[in-house]
Coordinates of C-alpha atoms (C1' of nucleotides) in Angstrom, one line a residue:
Chain I
X1 CA -111.5 -68.7 -257.8
X2 CA -111.5 -72.4 -258.3
X3 CA -114.6 -74.2 -257.1
X4 CA -112.6 -76.2 -254.7
X5 CA -111.0 -73.5 -252.7
X6 CA -112.1 -73.0 -249.1
X7 CA -113.3 -69.6 -248.1
X8 CA -113.0 -67.8 -244.8
X9 CA -116.3 -67.9 -242.7
X10 CA -118.9 -65.4 -243.4
X11 CA -118.3 -62.2 -241.5
X12 CA -114.6 -62.9 -240.9
X13 CA -111.8 -61.3 -242.9
X14 CA -108.1 -61.8 -243.5
X15 CA -106.0 -58.8 -243.0
X16 CA -103.8 -58.9 -245.9
X17 CA -100.3 -57.2 -246.1
X18 CA -101.7 -54.2 -247.9
X19 CA -103.8 -53.5 -244.8
X20 CA -101.9 -55.0 -241.9
X21 CA -99.5 -52.2 -241.9
X22 CA -102.3 -49.9 -240.9
X23 CA -103.3 -52.2 -238.1
X24 CA -99.8 -52.2 -236.8
X25 CA -99.7 -48.5 -236.8
X26 CA -103.0 -48.2 -235.1
X27 CA -101.9 -50.8 -232.4
X28 CA -98.7 -49.0 -231.8
X29 CA -100.5 -45.7 -231.4
X30 CA -102.9 -47.3 -228.9
X31 CA -100.1 -48.9 -226.8
X32 CA -98.3 -45.7 -226.6
X33 CA -101.3 -43.6 -225.9
X34 CA -102.5 -45.9 -223.1
X35 CA -99.2 -45.8 -221.4
X36 CA -99.2 -42.1 -221.4
X37 CA -102.5 -42.2 -219.5
X38 CA -101.2 -44.8 -217.0
X39 CA -103.1 -47.8 -218.2
X40 CA -101.6 -51.3 -218.4
X41 CA -102.4 -53.9 -221.0
X42 CA -104.4 -57.0 -220.1
X43 CA -105.0 -60.0 -222.4
X44 CA -107.7 -62.5 -221.7
X45 CA -108.5 -65.8 -223.5
X46 CA -110.5 -66.0 -226.7
X47 CA -113.2 -68.1 -224.9
X48 CA -114.8 -68.1 -221.5
X49 CA -117.4 -70.1 -219.7
X50 CA -120.8 -69.0 -221.1
X51 CA -122.0 -68.3 -217.7
X52 CA -119.7 -65.4 -217.5
X53 CA -121.6 -63.5 -220.2
X54 CA -125.0 -64.7 -219.1
X55 CA -124.4 -63.2 -215.7
X56 CA -122.3 -60.2 -216.6
X57 CA -123.9 -59.0 -219.7
X58 CA -127.5 -60.0 -219.0
X59 CA -129.5 -62.8 -220.5
X60 CA -132.1 -60.6 -222.0
X61 CA -129.6 -58.6 -224.1
X62 CA -129.3 -59.3 -227.8
X63 CA -125.7 -60.2 -227.4
X64 CA -126.4 -63.0 -225.1
X65 CA -129.9 -64.1 -226.3
X66 CA -129.0 -64.5 -230.0
X67 CA -125.5 -63.5 -231.0
X68 CA -123.0 -65.7 -229.1
X69 CA -120.9 -68.4 -230.5
X70 CA -121.5 -71.0 -227.9
X71 CA -120.5 -74.7 -227.9
X72 CA -119.7 -77.7 -225.7
X73 CA -116.2 -78.7 -225.0
X74 CA -115.1 -82.3 -224.3
X75 CA -115.9 -82.0 -220.7
X76 CA -119.3 -80.9 -221.7
X77 CA -118.7 -77.3 -220.4
X78 CA -120.6 -74.6 -222.2
X79 CA -118.0 -72.4 -223.7
X80 CA -118.5 -69.1 -225.5
X81 CA -116.2 -67.0 -227.8
X82 CA -116.1 -63.6 -226.1
X83 CA -118.9 -61.4 -227.6
X84 CA -117.6 -58.4 -225.6
X85 CA -114.6 -57.7 -223.8
X86 CA -115.4 -56.0 -220.5
X87 CA -116.7 -59.1 -218.6
X88 CA -113.6 -61.1 -219.2
X89 CA -111.4 -58.3 -218.0
X90 CA -113.6 -58.2 -214.8
X91 CA -113.3 -61.9 -214.3
X92 CA -109.6 -61.7 -214.7
X93 CA -109.4 -58.8 -212.2
X94 CA -111.3 -60.8 -209.7
X95 CA -109.6 -64.0 -210.3
X96 CA -106.1 -62.6 -209.8
X97 CA -107.3 -60.0 -207.3
X98 CA -105.7 -57.2 -209.2
X99 CA -107.3 -54.7 -206.9
X100 CA -105.0 -55.8 -204.1
X101 CA -102.1 -53.7 -205.4
X102 CA -103.9 -50.5 -205.8
X103 CA -107.5 -49.2 -205.1
X104 CA -107.8 -48.0 -208.6
X105 CA -106.9 -50.4 -211.4
X106 CA -106.4 -49.0 -214.9
X107 CA -106.4 -51.6 -217.7
X108 CA -106.5 -51.6 -221.5
X109 CA -106.7 -54.1 -224.2
X110 CA -106.5 -54.6 -227.9
X111 CA -108.5 -57.7 -228.7
X112 CA -111.1 -59.5 -230.9
X113 CA -114.6 -60.5 -230.2
X114 CA -117.2 -62.6 -231.9
X115 CA -120.8 -62.2 -232.5
X116 CA -123.0 -64.2 -234.8
X117 CA -124.8 -61.3 -236.6
X118 CA -125.6 -60.7 -240.2
X119 CA -122.6 -59.0 -241.6
X120 CA -122.8 -55.5 -242.9
X121 CA -120.5 -52.5 -243.5
X122 CA -118.7 -52.0 -240.2
X123 CA -120.2 -55.0 -238.5
X124 CA -118.4 -58.4 -238.7
X125 CA -118.7 -61.6 -236.9
X126 CA -115.0 -61.4 -235.8
X127 CA -114.3 -57.9 -235.0
X128 CA -111.6 -56.0 -233.1
X129 CA -111.7 -53.5 -230.4
X130 CA -109.4 -51.6 -228.1
X131 CA -110.8 -50.3 -224.8
X132 CA -110.1 -49.5 -221.3
X133 CA -111.4 -50.3 -217.9
X134 CA -110.8 -48.2 -214.8
X135 CA -111.9 -50.2 -211.7
X136 CA -112.2 -48.8 -208.2
X137 CA -113.1 -45.1 -208.5
X138 CA -116.7 -43.7 -208.2
X139 CA -115.6 -40.1 -208.9
X140 CA -116.5 -38.1 -211.9
X141 CA -112.8 -37.3 -212.8
X142 CA -112.4 -40.9 -213.9
X143 CA -115.6 -40.7 -216.0
X144 CA -114.0 -37.7 -217.7
X145 CA -110.7 -39.3 -218.2
X146 CA -112.3 -42.4 -219.8
X147 CA -114.1 -40.2 -222.3
X148 CA -111.0 -38.0 -222.8
X149 CA -109.0 -41.2 -223.6
X150 CA -111.7 -42.4 -226.0
X151 CA -112.0 -39.0 -227.7
X152 CA -108.3 -38.0 -227.9
X153 CA -107.1 -41.5 -229.0
X154 CA -109.6 -41.4 -231.9
X155 CA -108.3 -38.0 -232.8
X156 CA -104.8 -39.1 -232.7
X157 CA -105.8 -42.0 -235.0
X158 CA -106.9 -39.5 -237.6
X159 CA -110.6 -39.5 -237.2
X160 CA -112.5 -36.2 -237.7
X161 CA -115.9 -34.7 -237.2
X162 CA -116.7 -36.9 -234.3
X163 CA -119.7 -36.4 -232.1
X164 CA -119.8 -37.5 -228.5
X165 CA -123.2 -38.3 -227.2
X166 CA -123.5 -38.3 -223.5
X167 CA -126.2 -39.4 -221.0
X168 CA -126.6 -40.4 -217.4
X169 CA -129.0 -43.3 -216.8
X170 CA -128.6 -42.9 -213.0
X171 CA -127.6 -45.2 -210.2
X172 CA -129.3 -48.5 -209.7
X173 CA -131.8 -47.2 -207.2
X174 CA -133.3 -44.4 -209.4
X175 CA -133.3 -46.7 -212.4
X176 CA -135.8 -48.8 -210.6
X177 CA -138.0 -45.9 -209.9
X178 CA -137.6 -44.7 -213.5
X179 CA -138.3 -48.1 -214.8
X180 CA -141.6 -48.2 -212.9
X181 CA -142.6 -44.8 -214.2
X182 CA -141.7 -45.8 -217.7
X183 CA -143.8 -48.9 -217.5
X184 CA -146.6 -47.0 -216.1
X185 CA -146.4 -44.5 -219.0
X186 CA -146.0 -47.3 -221.7
X187 CA -148.8 -49.5 -220.4
X188 CA -151.7 -47.8 -222.3
X189 CA -149.6 -47.9 -225.5
X190 CA -148.7 -51.6 -225.1
X191 CA -150.9 -52.6 -228.0
X192 CA -149.3 -50.2 -230.4
X193 CA -145.8 -51.5 -229.7
X194 CA -143.8 -53.9 -231.7
X195 CA -143.2 -57.4 -230.5
X196 CA -139.6 -56.7 -229.5
X197 CA -140.7 -53.7 -227.6
X198 CA -143.5 -55.6 -225.9
X199 CA -141.0 -58.1 -224.6
X200 CA -138.7 -55.4 -223.5
X201 CA -141.5 -53.9 -221.6
X202 CA -140.9 -56.4 -218.8
X203 CA -137.2 -57.2 -219.3
X204 CA -135.6 -53.9 -220.0
X205 CA -138.1 -51.1 -220.7
X206 CA -135.3 -48.6 -220.9
X207 CA -134.3 -50.0 -224.3
X208 CA -137.7 -49.1 -225.7
X209 CA -136.5 -45.5 -225.5
X210 CA -133.9 -46.5 -228.1
X211 CA -136.4 -47.5 -230.7
X212 CA -136.0 -46.7 -234.4
X213 CA -139.6 -47.3 -235.4
X214 CA -141.2 -44.1 -236.3
X215 CA -144.5 -44.5 -234.5
X216 CA -142.7 -45.8 -231.4
X217 CA -140.5 -42.7 -231.5
X218 CA -143.6 -40.6 -231.4
X219 CA -145.1 -42.5 -228.5
X220 CA -141.7 -42.4 -226.6
X221 CA -141.6 -38.7 -227.2
X222 CA -143.9 -38.1 -224.3
X223 CA -142.2 -40.6 -222.0
X224 CA -140.9 -39.5 -218.6
X225 CA -137.3 -38.4 -218.8
X226 CA -134.6 -40.3 -217.0
X227 CA -133.2 -36.9 -216.0
X228 CA -136.2 -36.3 -213.8
X229 CA -135.5 -39.5 -211.9
X230 CA -131.8 -39.0 -211.1
X231 CA -131.0 -38.6 -207.4
X232 CA -129.3 -35.5 -206.3
X233 CA -126.0 -37.4 -206.2
X234 CA -126.5 -38.7 -209.7
X235 CA -127.1 -35.2 -210.9
X236 CA -124.2 -33.8 -209.2
X237 CA -122.0 -36.6 -210.5
X238 CA -123.3 -36.0 -214.1
X239 CA -122.7 -32.2 -213.8
X240 CA -119.2 -32.7 -212.6
X241 CA -118.4 -35.0 -215.5
X242 CA -119.7 -32.4 -217.9
X243 CA -117.8 -29.8 -216.2
X244 CA -114.6 -31.7 -216.4
X245 CA -115.2 -32.4 -220.1
X246 CA -115.6 -28.6 -220.7
X247 CA -112.3 -28.0 -218.8
X248 CA -110.6 -30.3 -221.4
X249 CA -112.6 -28.6 -224.3
X250 CA -114.1 -31.8 -225.2
X251 CA -117.4 -31.2 -227.0
X252 CA -120.3 -33.4 -226.4
X253 CA -124.0 -33.6 -227.0
X254 CA -126.4 -34.6 -224.4
X255 CA -128.8 -37.3 -225.6
X256 CA -131.2 -38.5 -222.9
X257 CA -132.4 -41.4 -225.1
X258 CA -129.0 -42.9 -225.1
X259 CA -129.1 -46.3 -223.4
X260 CA -126.3 -48.7 -223.9
X261 CA -127.4 -52.1 -224.8
X262 CA -125.8 -54.0 -222.1
X263 CA -127.4 -54.4 -218.7
X264 CA -124.5 -53.5 -216.6
X265 CA -124.4 -49.8 -217.2
X266 CA -125.1 -47.2 -214.5
X267 CA -124.8 -43.3 -214.5
X268 CA -122.6 -42.1 -217.2
X269 CA -123.1 -43.6 -220.7
X270 CA -121.5 -42.3 -223.9
X271 CA -121.1 -43.1 -227.6
X272 CA -118.8 -41.5 -230.2
X273 CA -120.1 -41.5 -233.7
X274 CA -118.4 -40.7 -237.0
X275 CA -120.1 -39.3 -240.1
X276 CA -117.6 -41.2 -242.3
X277 CA -119.2 -44.5 -241.6
X278 CA -122.4 -46.1 -243.0
X279 CA -125.4 -47.2 -241.0
X280 CA -123.1 -48.5 -238.3
X281 CA -121.6 -45.1 -237.3
X282 CA -120.6 -45.8 -233.7
X283 CA -116.9 -46.0 -233.4
X284 CA -116.9 -46.1 -229.6
X285 CA -119.2 -46.9 -226.7
X286 CA -118.9 -47.0 -223.1
X287 CA -120.0 -46.1 -219.7
X288 CA -120.0 -46.6 -216.0
X289 CA -120.9 -50.1 -214.6
X290 CA -120.9 -49.7 -210.8
X291 CA -122.8 -53.0 -210.2
X292 CA -121.0 -55.3 -212.6
X293 CA -118.1 -56.4 -210.3
X294 CA -120.4 -57.3 -207.6
X295 CA -122.6 -59.2 -210.0
X296 CA -119.6 -61.3 -211.0
X297 CA -118.9 -62.2 -207.4
X298 CA -116.6 -59.4 -206.3
X299 CA -117.0 -56.9 -203.5
X300 CA -119.0 -53.8 -204.6
X301 CA -116.5 -51.8 -206.8
X302 CA -117.2 -49.0 -209.1
X303 CA -115.9 -49.3 -212.7
X304 CA -116.1 -47.5 -216.1
X305 CA -114.7 -48.2 -219.5
X306 CA -115.2 -48.0 -223.2
X307 CA -114.6 -50.1 -226.3
X308 CA -113.7 -48.7 -229.7
X309 CA -114.1 -50.6 -233.0
X310 CA -110.9 -51.0 -234.9
X311 CA -112.4 -51.9 -238.2
X312 CA -114.7 -48.9 -238.1
X313 CA -111.8 -46.6 -237.1
X314 CA -109.7 -47.9 -240.0
X315 CA -112.7 -47.4 -242.2
X316 CA -113.3 -43.8 -241.1
X317 CA -109.7 -42.7 -240.9
X318 CA -108.5 -41.4 -244.2
X319 CA -104.8 -41.1 -243.9
X320 CA -102.1 -43.6 -242.8
X321 CA -99.6 -41.7 -240.8
X322 CA -96.2 -43.0 -242.2
X323 CA -94.6 -45.2 -244.9
X324 CA -94.4 -48.9 -244.7
X325 CA -90.8 -49.9 -244.4
X326 CA -89.5 -51.4 -247.5
X327 CA -86.5 -53.3 -248.6
X328 CA -83.5 -51.0 -248.8
X329 CA -81.0 -53.2 -250.5
X330 CA -81.6 -55.9 -253.1
X331 CA -78.9 -58.4 -254.0
X332 CA -78.6 -59.6 -257.6
X333 CA -76.8 -62.7 -258.6
X334 CA -75.9 -63.0 -262.3
X335 CA -74.6 -66.6 -262.4
X336 CA -74.5 -69.5 -260.1
X337 CA -71.0 -68.7 -259.0
X338 CA -72.0 -65.7 -257.1
X339 CA -75.0 -67.3 -255.3
X340 CA -73.3 -68.4 -252.0
X341 CA -71.3 -65.1 -251.7
X342 CA -74.5 -63.1 -252.2
X343 CA -76.4 -65.3 -249.7
X344 CA -73.8 -64.7 -247.0
X345 CA -73.6 -61.0 -247.8
X346 CA -77.4 -60.9 -247.5
X347 CA -77.2 -62.4 -244.0
X348 CA -74.5 -59.9 -242.9
X349 CA -76.6 -56.9 -244.0
X350 CA -79.7 -58.2 -242.2
X351 CA -77.6 -58.9 -239.2
X352 CA -76.5 -55.3 -239.1
X353 CA -80.1 -54.3 -239.2
X354 CA -80.4 -53.4 -242.8
X355 CA -83.6 -54.3 -244.7
X356 CA -82.3 -56.6 -247.5
X357 CA -83.6 -59.2 -249.8
X358 CA -82.5 -61.3 -252.9
X359 CA -83.9 -63.4 -255.6
X360 CA -84.7 -67.0 -254.8
X361 CA -86.0 -67.9 -258.2
X362 CA -82.7 -68.0 -260.2
X363 CA -84.2 -65.4 -262.5
X364 CA -82.5 -63.3 -265.1
X365 CA -80.7 -60.3 -264.1
X366 CA -83.3 -58.2 -265.8
X367 CA -86.1 -59.7 -263.8
X368 CA -84.1 -59.3 -260.6
X369 CA -83.8 -55.6 -261.4
X370 CA -87.4 -55.3 -262.1
X371 CA -88.1 -57.0 -258.8
X372 CA -85.7 -54.6 -257.0
X373 CA -87.5 -51.8 -258.5
X374 CA -91.0 -53.1 -257.6
X375 CA -89.9 -53.6 -254.0
X376 CA -88.8 -49.9 -253.9
X377 CA -85.2 -50.8 -253.1
X378 CA -82.9 -47.9 -253.1
X379 CA -79.7 -49.9 -253.6
X380 CA -78.8 -52.9 -255.6
X381 CA -75.6 -55.0 -255.2
X382 CA -74.8 -57.0 -258.2
X383 CA -72.5 -60.0 -258.0
X384 CA -71.2 -61.9 -261.0
X385 CA -68.2 -64.0 -262.0
X386 CA -66.2 -60.9 -262.9
X387 CA -66.8 -59.3 -259.5
X388 CA -66.0 -62.6 -257.8
X389 CA -62.7 -62.7 -259.5
X390 CA -61.6 -59.4 -258.1
X391 CA -63.5 -59.4 -254.9
X392 CA -65.9 -56.6 -255.7
X393 CA -69.5 -55.9 -256.1
X394 CA -71.4 -53.5 -258.4
X395 CA -73.0 -50.9 -256.1
X396 CA -75.9 -49.3 -257.9
X397 CA -78.2 -46.5 -256.7
X398 CA -81.6 -47.1 -258.2
X399 CA -82.8 -43.6 -257.5
X400 CA -80.1 -42.0 -259.5
X401 CA -79.0 -44.9 -261.7
X402 CA -75.3 -44.3 -260.8
X403 CA -73.2 -47.4 -260.4
X404 CA -69.7 -48.2 -259.2
X405 CA -67.6 -51.2 -258.3
X406 CA -66.6 -51.5 -254.6
X407 CA -64.6 -54.0 -252.7
X408 CA -66.8 -56.7 -251.3
X409 CA -65.6 -56.0 -247.7
X410 CA -66.5 -52.4 -247.8
X411 CA -70.1 -53.0 -248.7
X412 CA -71.4 -52.3 -245.1
X413 CA -69.4 -49.2 -244.8
X414 CA -70.6 -47.9 -248.1
X415 CA -74.3 -48.5 -247.3
X416 CA -74.0 -46.9 -243.9
X417 CA -72.7 -43.8 -245.6
X418 CA -75.2 -41.6 -247.5
X419 CA -75.6 -43.7 -250.7
X420 CA -75.1 -41.9 -254.0
Chain H
rG1 C1' -134.3 -63.8 -238.8
rU2 C1' -136.3 -60.1 -242.9
rG3 C1' -135.5 -57.2 -247.4
rG4 C1' -132.6 -54.8 -251.6
rG5 C1' -128.2 -55.0 -255.2
rC6 C1' -124.5 -58.0 -257.4
rG7 C1' -121.7 -62.7 -259.2
rU8 C1' -117.5 -62.8 -266.7
rA9 C1' -109.3 -63.4 -266.3
rG10 C1' -105.4 -62.1 -260.2
rC11 C1' -108.0 -56.8 -259.9
rU12 C1' -111.6 -53.1 -262.1
rC13 C1' -115.1 -53.9 -265.6
rA14 C1' -117.2 -54.4 -271.1
rG15 C1' -120.2 -58.0 -273.6
rC16 C1' -125.0 -53.8 -276.8
rA17 C1' -132.5 -57.3 -279.5
rG18 C1' -130.0 -64.7 -277.1
rG19 C1' -126.2 -66.0 -283.0
rU20 C1' -119.8 -68.4 -285.0
rU21 C1' -113.0 -69.6 -281.7
rA22 C1' -115.7 -64.6 -274.6
rG23 C1' -113.0 -58.9 -274.7
rA24 C1' -110.4 -54.4 -272.6
rG25 C1' -107.3 -51.7 -269.0
rC26 C1' -104.2 -52.7 -265.0
rA27 C1' -101.2 -56.6 -262.8
rU28 C1' -98.0 -61.2 -264.1
rC29 C1' -94.3 -63.6 -267.4
rU30 C1' -91.0 -63.5 -271.8
rG31 C1' -88.5 -60.7 -275.4
rG32 C1' -86.6 -56.0 -277.7
rU33 C1' -80.2 -55.3 -274.4
rU34 C1' -73.7 -61.3 -275.3
rG35 C1' -74.3 -58.8 -267.4
rU36 C1' -78.5 -53.5 -265.9
rG37 C1' -84.7 -51.5 -263.4
rG38 C1' -88.4 -47.6 -264.1
rC39 C1' -90.7 -45.3 -269.6
rC40 C1' -91.8 -47.4 -274.4
rC41 C1' -92.8 -51.4 -278.0
rA42 C1' -93.9 -56.7 -279.1
rG43 C1' -95.6 -61.2 -277.6
rA44 C1' -97.4 -65.0 -274.0
rA45 C1' -100.0 -67.0 -270.2
rG46 C1' -104.5 -66.6 -267.6
rG47 C1' -112.0 -67.8 -267.9
rC48 C1' -116.6 -75.1 -266.9
rC49 C1' -119.2 -66.3 -267.8
rG50 C1' -120.7 -68.8 -259.3
rU51 C1' -123.4 -73.8 -259.3
rG52 C1' -127.8 -76.9 -261.0
rG53 C1' -131.9 -77.2 -263.9
rG54 C1' -135.3 -75.2 -267.6
rU55 C1' -136.8 -72.6 -272.5
rU56 C1' -134.6 -72.4 -277.5
rC57 C1' -131.9 -74.8 -283.7
rA58 C1' -128.7 -71.8 -280.5
rA59 C1' -127.8 -69.1 -273.5
rG60 C1' -122.5 -65.2 -270.6
rU61 C1' -127.2 -63.0 -272.4
rC62 C1' -134.1 -65.2 -271.0
rC63 C1' -136.8 -68.3 -266.6
rC64 C1' -136.5 -71.1 -261.9
rA65 C1' -133.7 -72.7 -258.0
rU66 C1' -129.4 -72.7 -255.2
rC67 C1' -124.7 -71.0 -253.2
rG68 C1' -121.7 -66.9 -252.3
rC69 C1' -120.7 -61.7 -251.8
rU70 C1' -122.6 -57.0 -250.4
rC71 C1' -125.8 -53.1 -248.4
rA72 C1' -129.9 -52.2 -245.3
rC73 C1' -133.5 -53.5 -241.0
rC74 C1' -132.8 -55.2 -235.8
rC75 C1' -128.8 -54.4 -232.5
rC76 C1' -124.1 -52.8 -231.7
rA77 C1' -117.8 -51.5 -231.7

RNA sequence: GUGGGCGUAGCUCAGCAGGUUAGAGCAUCUGGUUGUGGCCCAGAAGGCCGUGGGUUCAAGUCCCAUCGCUCACCCCA
């Protein structure tokens, strides 16, 4: 690469033609899948007011405190490239009062988000997710549906050996009690905790449970369990979610240490991990957020959703489902006389919905045939001065090698028949 | 922010104790066929050996710095 070329920004990637076909396939699958489950697409802007994330996601989360792309626009507003996709959807839901139409609003998206982290396998600064949000129902069936969508959509996209990790972190009331108990338990160990854990002790002690530091894991081992602090309603809700999952034969593992990193989660939280990935093995994460809509200025409305990482899915999914469409017919021009005839014929073919192309470099016939072969064309139409004279084209099948002269005006008919 | 690995042709990589004009395979282009692809053969093009500095008679090779890529920690999709 020349020293003068400009590179893409660290942690961002071009999706080249080799890969874009897989993206299209995945997106098509997602659209189709979501429609089957009764979800409608929503698209929100790439950037939002910074305040949306500060309020919605929580200022003491890693995302808000150190990973956002934030800048000032010309009106001196603080703007942030979306670091996650739920808060903007809720914002839009409230702004347009989408809940007016029906008490349960089911939305999905395929979108990109931005976080300023050190890139690594499966973690990029611009990354893509598809996800769903179901707004309005507090009932466990919708929790199960959300998990079902996450799980079955991933299966349909070709992922294997997935593990669903499931937990309930309770309603807001019992989290307050649990939080106090946790702080009470951790207080004597405060000196042994890492700096980050120490600061989380006050801001969000639940996240200390998620620690990866060995000696903290030991300390946390004896911590009070969230499950002991769930209210009777929380327990019942959780049990019903599990029961519905069992009804659908969706396998899951309970993990009472699973705490989603964003502040807004309540009750059901889940994560789906794939063994085909590296250290960043989570392909999907989600949960219930019964307080979020109220936090963002709406009336109290329950909600639940998930987001799945498209790059990670593409990394973990071995097979692509179908062949990329290729050029079917390639036109070859031998000498300048035939060029305009070929150009018009090319247009007619395309107009009739046939994948067709021709050479635009005035190359030798041999080169043009090579190109046709490289493109995977099945048929080649050759036009030279001799053909022009008697109004024909050479009709050649590249698979069999057979060739015949046919009248120019019968080309379309000939192609639509089974070529031989 | 912290740590490890790696930067030689478009791609994947050789380059062996520092020693003359820097190599291979694949890809590309041209030719072997006065109008016929794949396979085969021949040839061509393509490299400030990431950048800067240092050591040396001599640096792709050794040292330092720097930039970039990558993996991992943290956290997450």
